[in-house]
Coordinates of C-alpha atoms in Angstrom, one line a residue:
M1 CA 22.3 -16.8 -30.5
K2 CA 21.1 -13.3 -30.6
K3 CA 23.3 -12.7 -33.7
N4 CA 21.8 -15.8 -35.6
I5 CA 18.2 -14.8 -34.9
F6 CA 18.8 -11.3 -36.2
L7 CA 20.4 -12.7 -39.3
L8 CA 17.4 -14.9 -39.8
A9 CA 15.1 -11.8 -39.6
L10 CA 17.1 -10.0 -42.3
G11 CA 17.0 -13.0 -44.5
L12 CA 13.2 -13.1 -44.1
A13 CA 13.0 -9.5 -45.1
V14 CA 15.0 -10.1 -48.3
V15 CA 13.7 -13.6 -49.4
L16 CA 10.0 -13.4 -48.6
P17 CA 9.1 -10.4 -50.9
A18 CA 10.6 -12.3 -53.9
K19 CA 7.6 -14.5 -54.0
A20 CA 4.8 -12.9 -55.9
Q21 CA 1.9 -14.2 -53.8
W22 CA 3.6 -12.8 -50.6
T23 CA 2.2 -9.4 -49.8
N24 CA 3.9 -6.5 -48.0
W25 CA 1.4 -7.2 -45.0
N26 CA 2.7 -10.8 -44.9
T27 CA 6.3 -9.6 -44.9
S28 CA 5.8 -7.0 -42.2
S29 CA 3.9 -9.6 -40.1
A30 CA 6.7 -12.1 -40.5
I31 CA 9.3 -9.7 -39.6
S32 CA 7.4 -8.4 -36.6
G33 CA 6.9 -11.9 -35.4
V34 CA 10.6 -12.7 -35.6
F35 CA 11.7 -9.5 -33.9
G36 CA 9.0 -10.2 -31.3
A37 CA 10.5 -13.7 -30.6
I38 CA 14.0 -11.9 -30.4
N39 CA 12.6 -9.5 -27.8
H40 CA 10.9 -12.2 -25.8
S41 CA 14.2 -14.2 -25.7
I42 CA 16.1 -11.2 -24.6
E43 CA 13.5 -10.5 -21.8
S44 CA 13.5 -14.1 -20.7
A45 CA 17.2 -14.0 -20.5
E46 CA 17.2 -10.7 -18.5
R47 CA 14.6 -12.2 -16.1
K48 CA 16.5 -15.3 -15.7
K49 CA 19.7 -13.3 -14.9
A50 CA 17.9 -11.1 -12.5
M51 CA 16.4 -14.1 -10.7
E52 CA 19.9 -15.5 -10.4
I53 CA 21.4 -12.5 -9.1
Q54 CA 18.4 -12.2 -6.4
A55 CA 19.1 -15.8 -5.4
K56 CA 22.8 -15.2 -5.0
E57 CA 22.2 -12.0 -2.9
K58 CA 19.6 -13.8 -0.8
A59 CA 22.1 -16.5 0.1
Q60 CA 24.7 -14.0 0.6
Y61 CA 22.8 -11.9 3.1
E62 CA 21.0 -14.7 4.9
Q63 CA 23.5 -14.8 7.6
S64 CA 23.2 -11.1 8.1
F65 CA 19.5 -11.4 8.5
K66 CA 19.9 -14.3 11.0
D67 CA 22.6 -12.2 13.0
A68 CA 20.1 -9.2 13.1
M69 CA 17.3 -11.3 14.4
E70 CA 19.3 -13.1 17.0
S71 CA 20.6 -9.7 18.3
A72 CA 17.1 -8.2 18.3
K73 CA 15.9 -11.1 20.5
D74 CA 18.8 -10.8 22.8
Y75 CA 18.2 -7.1 23.3
E76 CA 14.6 -7.6 23.7
G77 CA 15.2 -10.2 26.4
G78 CA 17.4 -7.8 28.2
E79 CA 14.7 -5.1 27.9
Y80 CA 17.1 -2.8 25.7
W81 CA 14.0 -1.7 23.6
E82 CA 15.8 0.9 21.5
D83 CA 18.5 -1.5 20.5
A84 CA 16.1 -4.3 19.8
L85 CA 14.0 -2.0 17.6
E86 CA 17.0 -0.9 15.5
K87 CA 18.0 -4.6 15.1
Y88 CA 14.4 -5.7 14.1
E89 CA 14.3 -2.8 11.5
E90 CA 17.6 -4.0 10.2
A91 CA 16.2 -7.5 9.7
A92 CA 13.1 -6.1 8.2
K93 CA 15.0 -4.3 5.5
L94 CA 16.6 -7.5 4.5
N95 CA 13.5 -9.6 4.8
C96 CA 11.4 -7.3 2.7
K97 CA 14.1 -7.5 -0.2
Y98 CA 14.8 -11.3 0.0
G99 CA 11.8 -12.9 2.0
Y100 CA 13.4 -15.0 4.6
T101 CA 10.4 -15.3 6.8
D102 CA 6.8 -13.9 7.4
Q103 CA 7.2 -10.1 7.4
M104 CA 4.1 -9.8 9.6
Q105 CA 5.9 -11.3 12.6
I106 CA 8.7 -8.7 12.3
T107 CA 6.3 -5.9 11.9
R108 CA 4.4 -6.9 15.0
K109 CA 7.7 -6.8 16.9
I110 CA 8.6 -3.4 15.5
N111 CA 5.2 -2.0 16.3
G112 CA 5.2 -3.3 19.9
L113 CA 8.9 -1.9 20.3
Y114 CA 7.8 1.6 19.3
V115 CA 5.6 1.6 22.4
K116 CA 8.2 0.1 24.8
A117 CA 10.8 2.4 23.6
G118 CA 8.5 5.5 24.1
R119 CA 8.5 6.3 20.5
T120 CA 4.7 6.3 19.6
E121 CA 5.2 9.7 18.0
D122 CA 7.5 8.1 15.4
G123 CA 5.4 4.9 15.1
P124 CA 3.3 4.9 11.7
S125 CA 1.1 2.1 12.8
I126 CA -2.1 1.9 14.8
L127 CA -0.1 3.1 17.8
N128 CA 0.0 6.7 16.6
N129 CA -3.7 6.8 17.2
D130 CA -2.6 9.0 20.1
K131 CA -2.4 11.7 17.5
T132 CA -5.9 11.0 16.4
I133 CA -7.9 12.6 19.3
L134 CA -11.2 11.0 19.7
P135 CA -13.8 13.5 20.6
D136 CA -16.7 12.9 23.2
Y137 CA -19.3 11.1 21.0
S138 CA -22.2 11.6 23.4
N139 CA -23.2 14.7 21.6
Y140 CA -23.2 13.0 18.2
R141 CA -26.7 12.1 16.8
Y142 CA -25.2 9.0 15.0
V143 CA -22.0 6.9 15.8
R144 CA -21.3 3.5 14.2
E145 CA -18.1 1.4 14.4
N146 CA -17.1 -0.7 11.4
P147 CA -20.1 0.6 9.4
V148 CA -21.5 -1.3 6.5
Y149 CA -20.9 0.1 3.1
V150 CA -20.2 -0.9 -0.6
N151 CA -16.8 -0.6 -2.1
K152 CA -16.3 -2.4 -5.4
K153 CA -12.7 -1.2 -5.8
S154 CA -9.8 -3.0 -4.3
T155 CA -8.3 -1.0 -1.5
T156 CA -6.3 -1.5 1.8
T157 CA -8.2 1.4 3.3
K158 CA -11.4 0.9 5.4
I159 CA -13.8 3.0 7.3
V160 CA -13.6 2.1 11.0
R161 CA -16.1 4.6 12.5
V162 CA -18.6 7.1 11.2
A163 CA -19.9 9.9 13.5
C164 CA -22.5 12.5 12.5
S165 CA -23.5 15.6 14.6
D166 CA -25.0 19.0 14.0
T167 CA -21.6 20.5 13.2
E168 CA -19.5 17.9 11.3
T169 CA -19.4 14.5 9.7
R170 CA -16.4 12.5 11.0
L171 CA -14.9 9.5 9.3
E172 CA -12.2 7.5 11.1
M173 CA -10.2 5.4 8.5
E174 CA -7.5 3.0 8.6
F175 CA -4.9 2.3 6.0
E176 CA -2.6 -0.8 6.0
G177 CA 0.6 -0.7 4.1
T178 CA 1.3 -3.7 1.8
Y179 CA 5.0 -2.8 0.8
V180 CA 8.0 -0.9 2.0
N181 CA 7.3 2.8 2.5
A182 CA 3.6 2.6 1.4
G183 CA 2.2 6.0 1.4
A184 CA -1.4 7.3 2.1
S185 CA -2.6 10.7 1.3
I186 CA -5.8 12.5 0.7
K187 CA -6.9 14.8 -2.1
G188 CA -8.5 18.1 -1.4
T189 CA -11.2 17.4 -3.8
T190 CA -12.6 14.5 -1.7
Y191 CA -16.2 14.8 -0.8
I192 CA -19.3 13.1 0.7
K193 CA -22.7 13.1 -0.8
G194 CA -25.9 12.2 1.0
D195 CA -29.1 10.8 -0.2
K196 CA -30.7 14.3 1.0
G197 CA -28.5 17.1 -0.2
G198 CA -25.6 17.9 -2.5
K199 CA -21.8 17.3 -2.2
L200 CA -20.0 18.3 1.0
S201 CA -16.4 19.1 0.5
L202 CA -13.6 17.9 2.8
V203 CA -12.7 20.6 5.5
G204 CA -10.2 19.0 7.6
V205 CA -7.9 15.9 8.2
E206 CA -6.1 14.4 11.3
N207 CA -3.0 12.3 11.2
I208 CA -2.7 12.1 7.3
T209 CA -1.1 14.3 4.6
M210 CA -2.7 16.1 1.8
A211 CA -1.8 15.1 -1.7
P212 CA 0.5 15.3 -3.4
N213 CA 2.6 14.5 -0.2
A214 CA 2.0 11.1 1.5
T215 CA 2.2 9.8 5.1
K216 CA 4.3 6.6 5.0
T217 CA 4.2 3.2 6.8
P218 CA 7.7 1.9 6.5
W219 CA 6.9 -1.8 6.8
P220 CA 4.2 -4.0 5.2
G221 CA 1.4 -4.8 7.6
Q222 CA 1.8 -1.5 9.5
K223 CA -1.5 0.5 9.9
L224 CA -2.3 4.1 9.9
R225 CA -5.3 5.6 11.5
F226 CA -6.6 8.9 10.4
V227 CA -9.7 11.2 10.3
L228 CA -11.6 12.9 7.5
L229 CA -13.9 15.8 8.6
F230 CA -16.8 17.1 6.5
P231 CA -19.6 19.5 7.1
P232 CA -22.7 18.1 8.7
L233 CA -25.2 16.0 6.7
P234 CA -28.8 17.0 6.6
D235 CA -30.6 15.6 9.4
N236 CA -32.9 13.7 7.2
A237 CA -30.2 12.0 5.3
T238 CA -30.0 8.2 5.9
E239 CA -26.8 7.3 3.9
F240 CA -24.1 8.9 2.0
D241 CA -21.2 8.1 -0.3
L242 CA -17.5 8.9 0.3
I243 CA -15.7 9.8 -3.1
E244 CA -12.1 10.7 -3.7
P245 CA -11.8 11.4 -7.5
S246 CA -9.6 9.4 -9.7
S247 CA -8.7 6.8 -6.8
E248 CA -10.0 3.5 -5.4
W249 CA -11.8 5.5 -2.7
K250 CA -15.4 5.0 -3.6
Y251 CA -17.5 4.0 -0.5
K252 CA -21.1 3.9 -1.2
D253 CA -24.3 3.5 1.0
I254 CA -22.5 4.4 4.3
K255 CA -25.3 4.5 6.9
C256 CA -25.7 7.7 8.8
K257 CA -29.1 7.1 10.7

């Protein structure tokens, strides 16, 4: 079929210019349209082939997925947490690739088993908040959980707490991975800008990697809590913006008083 379409395109290239009223532009457009149809046909065939391979592999590995899930539940029932964690992660690898069930259910199991297996240092989710040491906020002049702000860009990272003192501006953030090994990082050029005063550059982070490296969340639905530290905002500032240049992180009108 591909050969026949190609010959048709060559025929158009030879025959069409022979007519006096047919311009070079017409000829180029016709040939372009035919080759466009060829490319679309090839792409459609490749997509169909890829879907067939995916469906075949999904059926092939479905029993492996079921076996891993069954073993994980058995180990969990016997309180063999490490073994259960290993099997749930084995199932998660297959599930993320072929989609046998809701991945969030498996992710929640994995998160819980990080705790039960005593591996919170390895856990990438909200459980590794042990690394994010919360200070005594009693000396901060302003603290607000889940602050109101404007962010018109689509992002899976939100601000969960803002705290302002005479020595620092502290922003606790939460990133949620949406795919396997999703990565979060922060650029050193990130800054805040208050309605009273100029830009204040990032001076420190907790529990996140500076770009170009990234802190990974292995499974979809896992959350990473981290902290961004900035110099103190002026005492008369009432709101500020958080900006990471060339990214979706554009948080506006964050209240600080």
